[in-house]
Coordinates of C-alpha atoms in Angstrom, one line a residue:
M1 CA 3.7 -45.8 -4.9
T2 CA 7.7 -46.6 -4.8
T3 CA 10.6 -45.5 -2.8
A4 CA 11.9 -43.8 -5.9
A5 CA 8.0 -41.7 -6.6
L6 CA 8.3 -40.8 -3.0
S7 CA 11.9 -39.4 -3.4
R8 CA 11.0 -37.5 -6.8
G9 CA 8.0 -36.1 -4.7
A10 CA 9.8 -35.4 -2.1
W11 CA 12.4 -33.1 -3.7
S12 CA 9.8 -31.4 -6.2
P13 CA 10.3 -27.5 -6.7
V14 CA 7.4 -27.2 -4.3
T15 CA 8.6 -29.2 -2.0
R16 CA 11.8 -27.1 -2.6
Y17 CA 10.5 -24.0 -2.4
R18 CA 8.7 -24.5 0.6
R19 CA 11.4 -26.4 2.7
S20 CA 13.8 -23.5 1.9
L21 CA 11.0 -20.9 2.7
W22 CA 10.5 -22.5 6.4
L23 CA 13.9 -23.0 7.3
L24 CA 14.7 -19.1 5.9
T25 CA 11.8 -18.2 8.2
T26 CA 12.8 -20.0 11.3
R27 CA 16.3 -19.0 11.3
D28 CA 14.8 -15.6 11.3
L29 CA 12.6 -16.2 14.4
K30 CA 15.3 -17.8 15.9
V31 CA 18.7 -14.7 15.3
R32 CA 15.6 -12.7 16.2
Y33 CA 15.1 -13.9 19.4
S34 CA 17.7 -15.8 20.5
T35 CA 20.1 -12.7 21.9
S36 CA 16.6 -11.2 23.7
F37 CA 15.9 -12.0 27.6
L38 CA 12.0 -11.9 26.7
G39 CA 11.5 -13.6 23.3
Y40 CA 8.5 -13.9 22.5
F41 CA 6.9 -11.2 24.5
W42 CA 9.2 -9.2 22.3
S43 CA 6.3 -9.5 19.7
I44 CA 3.4 -8.7 21.8
L45 CA 4.6 -5.7 24.3
D46 CA 4.4 -3.1 21.1
P47 CA 0.7 -2.9 20.0
L48 CA 0.1 -3.8 24.0
V49 CA 2.0 -0.4 24.5
M50 CA 0.3 1.5 21.8
A51 CA -3.0 -0.1 23.0
A52 CA -2.6 1.3 26.7
I53 CA -2.0 4.0 25.0
Y54 CA -4.9 5.2 23.3
W55 CA -6.8 3.4 25.1
F56 CA -5.9 6.0 27.8
V57 CA -6.0 9.0 25.9
F58 CA -9.8 8.0 23.7
T59 CA -11.1 6.9 27.3
Q60 CA -9.5 8.7 29.9
V61 CA -8.7 11.8 28.6
F62 CA -10.9 12.7 26.2
G63 CA -13.6 10.6 27.2
R64 CA -15.0 10.5 23.5
G65 CA -17.1 6.9 21.8
V66 CA -14.8 5.6 19.1
G67 CA -14.8 2.1 18.2
H68 CA -16.7 -0.1 20.7
E69 CA -16.8 -1.1 23.9
P70 CA -15.1 -3.3 24.8
Y71 CA -12.3 -0.7 23.4
I72 CA -9.3 -2.7 24.7
V73 CA -10.2 -5.6 22.8
F74 CA -11.2 -3.5 19.9
L75 CA -7.8 -1.7 19.9
L76 CA -6.4 -5.2 19.8
S77 CA -7.9 -6.8 17.0
G78 CA -7.0 -4.0 14.6
L79 CA -3.7 -2.9 16.3
L80 CA -2.0 -7.0 16.2
P81 CA -3.0 -7.5 12.5
W82 CA -1.5 -3.9 11.7
M83 CA 1.7 -5.1 13.2
W84 CA 2.1 -7.7 10.9
F85 CA 1.6 -5.7 8.0
T86 CA 3.8 -2.7 8.8
G87 CA 6.7 -5.3 10.4
S88 CA 6.9 -7.0 6.7
I89 CA 6.3 -4.3 4.7
S90 CA 9.1 -2.3 6.6
D91 CA 11.4 -5.2 6.3
C92 CA 10.9 -5.9 2.9
T93 CA 12.3 -2.4 2.0
R94 CA 15.9 -4.1 3.3
A95 CA 15.2 -7.7 1.6
F96 CA 17.9 -7.5 -0.7
T97 CA 20.0 -4.8 0.7
R98 CA 20.5 -6.7 4.2
E99 CA 21.8 -10.0 2.8
S100 CA 22.9 -9.2 -0.3
K101 CA 26.0 -11.8 -0.7
L102 CA 23.5 -14.7 0.6
I103 CA 21.4 -13.8 -1.8
R104 CA 23.8 -13.9 -5.2
S105 CA 25.5 -17.1 -3.8
T106 CA 22.2 -19.0 -3.8
T107 CA 20.2 -20.4 -6.2
I108 CA 16.7 -20.9 -4.8
P109 CA 13.4 -18.4 -5.9
R110 CA 14.5 -15.1 -4.8
T111 CA 10.5 -14.8 -3.8
I112 CA 11.7 -16.2 -0.6
W113 CA 13.6 -13.7 0.7
V114 CA 10.1 -11.3 0.6
A115 CA 8.2 -14.3 1.1
R116 CA 10.1 -15.4 4.8
L117 CA 9.5 -11.8 5.9
V118 CA 5.7 -11.8 5.9
L119 CA 5.8 -15.6 7.2
S120 CA 7.9 -14.8 9.7
K121 CA 5.7 -12.2 11.0
G122 CA 2.7 -13.9 10.4
I123 CA 3.7 -16.3 13.1
E124 CA 4.3 -13.7 15.1
F125 CA 0.7 -12.3 14.9
V126 CA -0.7 -16.2 15.1
A127 CA 1.7 -16.2 18.5
S128 CA 0.1 -13.0 20.0
I129 CA -4.1 -13.5 19.2
P130 CA -3.6 -16.0 23.1
V131 CA -3.0 -12.4 24.2
L132 CA -6.8 -10.7 22.3
A133 CA -7.9 -13.7 23.8
I134 CA -6.8 -12.9 27.7
F135 CA -8.3 -9.3 27.8
A136 CA -11.6 -10.7 26.1
I137 CA -11.9 -13.2 29.2
L138 CA -10.6 -11.0 31.5
T139 CA -13.8 -8.0 30.4
Q140 CA -16.1 -10.6 31.2
W141 CA -16.1 -9.4 34.5
T142 CA -17.1 -6.1 33.5
D143 CA -19.7 -3.7 32.7
H144 CA -19.1 -5.0 28.5
P145 CA -17.9 -8.0 28.0
A146 CA -16.5 -8.9 24.4
T147 CA -18.4 -12.0 23.0
L148 CA -17.3 -14.1 20.5
H149 CA -19.6 -14.5 17.6
W150 CA -19.6 -17.1 14.5
E151 CA -18.0 -14.5 12.8
A152 CA -14.7 -15.3 14.3
L153 CA -14.5 -18.3 11.3
L154 CA -13.8 -15.1 8.8
W155 CA -10.5 -14.7 10.7
I156 CA -8.7 -17.4 8.1
P157 CA -10.0 -15.7 4.7
A158 CA -8.7 -12.4 6.6
I159 CA -5.3 -14.1 7.3
I160 CA -5.0 -15.3 3.4
L161 CA -6.3 -11.7 1.9
Q162 CA -3.5 -10.1 4.1
T163 CA -0.9 -12.4 3.3
M164 CA -1.5 -12.1 -0.6
L165 CA -1.6 -8.3 -0.1
T166 CA 1.4 -8.1 2.1
L167 CA 3.1 -10.2 -0.5
G168 CA 2.5 -8.9 -3.1
L169 CA 3.5 -5.1 -1.6
G170 CA 6.7 -6.5 -0.4
L171 CA 7.3 -8.0 -3.7
I172 CA 7.1 -4.4 -5.2
V173 CA 8.6 -2.7 -2.7
A174 CA 11.8 -4.8 -2.2
P175 CA 13.0 -4.2 -5.6
L176 CA 12.4 -0.8 -6.1
V177 CA 13.9 -0.1 -3.2
V178 CA 17.8 -1.6 -5.3
F179 CA 17.2 1.3 -7.6
F180 CA 15.8 3.9 -5.1
R181 CA 16.7 3.9 -2.2
D182 CA 14.6 7.4 -0.4
L183 CA 11.6 4.5 -1.1
E184 CA 12.3 3.4 1.9
R185 CA 11.9 6.6 3.5
A186 CA 8.6 7.2 1.3
V187 CA 7.4 3.7 2.8
K188 CA 7.6 4.9 6.3
L189 CA 5.8 8.2 6.0
T190 CA 3.2 6.2 4.2
L191 CA 3.0 3.6 6.2
R192 CA 2.4 6.1 9.2
F193 CA -0.5 7.9 7.3
L194 CA -2.0 4.7 6.8
F195 CA -2.3 3.8 10.3
Y196 CA -4.3 6.7 10.7
A197 CA -6.2 6.0 7.3
T198 CA -7.8 2.5 8.5
P199 CA -9.9 1.8 11.0
I200 CA -7.6 1.0 13.5
I201 CA -8.0 3.1 16.7
Y202 CA -11.6 3.8 15.2
G203 CA -14.3 1.8 13.0
I204 CA -15.6 2.3 10.4
G205 CA -19.0 3.0 11.0
N206 CA -17.2 6.1 13.1
L207 CA -16.5 8.0 9.9
P208 CA -18.6 10.3 8.3
T209 CA -20.7 10.4 5.9
S210 CA -21.1 14.0 4.8
P211 CA -20.3 16.2 3.2
I212 CA -17.7 13.5 2.2
D213 CA -18.6 9.9 2.2
F214 CA -15.4 8.8 4.1
H215 CA -17.3 5.7 4.7
F216 CA -17.4 4.4 1.0
W217 CA -14.3 5.6 0.7
A218 CA -12.7 4.4 3.4
A219 CA -13.4 0.5 1.8
F220 CA -10.9 1.4 -1.0
N221 CA -8.3 0.5 1.6
P222 CA -7.7 -2.9 1.5
L223 CA -7.4 -3.6 4.7
T224 CA -10.5 -1.7 5.8
G225 CA -12.1 -4.9 5.1
I226 CA -9.5 -7.5 6.2
F227 CA -9.7 -5.5 9.6
G228 CA -13.3 -5.8 9.5
M229 CA -13.6 -9.3 9.1
Y230 CA -11.0 -9.8 12.4
R231 CA -13.2 -7.7 14.4
S232 CA -16.2 -9.0 13.6
A233 CA -15.5 -11.7 15.7
F234 CA -16.4 -10.1 18.6
F235 CA -18.4 -6.6 16.8
P236 CA -20.1 -7.8 13.8
T237 CA -21.5 -4.5 12.8
E238 CA -17.6 -3.8 11.5
L239 CA -18.3 -6.2 8.8
D240 CA -18.8 -4.3 5.8
P241 CA -19.2 -7.0 2.6
F242 CA -18.6 -3.7 0.1
A243 CA -15.0 -3.4 2.0
I244 CA -14.0 -7.1 1.9
L245 CA -15.2 -7.4 -1.8
V246 CA -12.6 -4.3 -2.3
S247 CA -10.0 -6.3 -0.4
A248 CA -10.4 -9.2 -2.2
L249 CA -10.1 -8.2 -5.3
M250 CA -7.2 -5.6 -4.6
S251 CA -5.4 -8.6 -2.3
I252 CA -5.4 -10.8 -5.8
G253 CA -4.1 -7.5 -7.9
F254 CA -1.2 -6.1 -5.9
L255 CA -0.1 -10.2 -5.5
A256 CA 0.0 -10.2 -9.8
I257 CA 1.4 -6.7 -9.6
G258 CA 3.7 -7.9 -7.3
L259 CA 4.6 -10.7 -8.9
A260 CA 5.1 -9.3 -12.6
V261 CA 7.1 -6.4 -11.2
F262 CA 9.5 -8.9 -9.6
R263 CA 10.0 -11.0 -12.4
G264 CA 10.7 -7.8 -14.7
S265 CA 13.6 -6.6 -11.9
I266 CA 15.1 -9.6 -10.5
R267 CA 18.2 -9.9 -12.9
T268 CA 18.8 -6.1 -12.5
V269 CA 18.4 -6.0 -9.1
L270 CA 20.8 -9.0 -8.4
K271 CA 23.3 -7.0 -10.9
E272 CA 22.9 -3.5 -8.5
I273 CA 23.7 -5.3 -5.1

């Protein structure tokens, strides 16, 4: 391959998009932690505090059996991907209003302004995985040690599906908030409700099946199947093939809808901001 061909390949639209996305993502992470003393630890402190609270409430106060033992590993395997999801969607509500001047003055594809938020939170999620591993190792000296199963390989498709789902929802939310500012508050309320409607502090097996089959209807929450894939690394019974199928179809669907909504509204968005 000639030097000219290499040069053209290096600056192809796909390469320019990838480089711009990475540049903005790393900039976000540097700005976020440059003035923070704890830096990276802030990204794991929130789920750790939440996990500690729920562990105390359900194991020490109520003493009720939800999820699986060790419960702290069960909690973290749901809370860590949840923080990625909720953090991304929350940030997407301000994707265009926070840096409107910069967005108007650049010619890079505008989807990058949403994708960078999903990617930066995704990097924080990946960086928090060692914390889950540490707690899993610490349980080896307890009565309920965490055992790693082959289903840990499902983390890769789970991350891909969650990226598609989160990006699709972000592409819907980001432009609509520009036209309907109250949507930002509505998203916060929806995320609060979704936290309890998603098997995070409990398992899908804890849902009643009578008189209403909540186990069946929970599968239509796209996060149910994805979080089940994460948890199956330590708790294989949390793997629900039907929920995974629904999650895959809904992730693809939301991504397609998000791209359509974004492309159809971006010109008007640029005028509004």
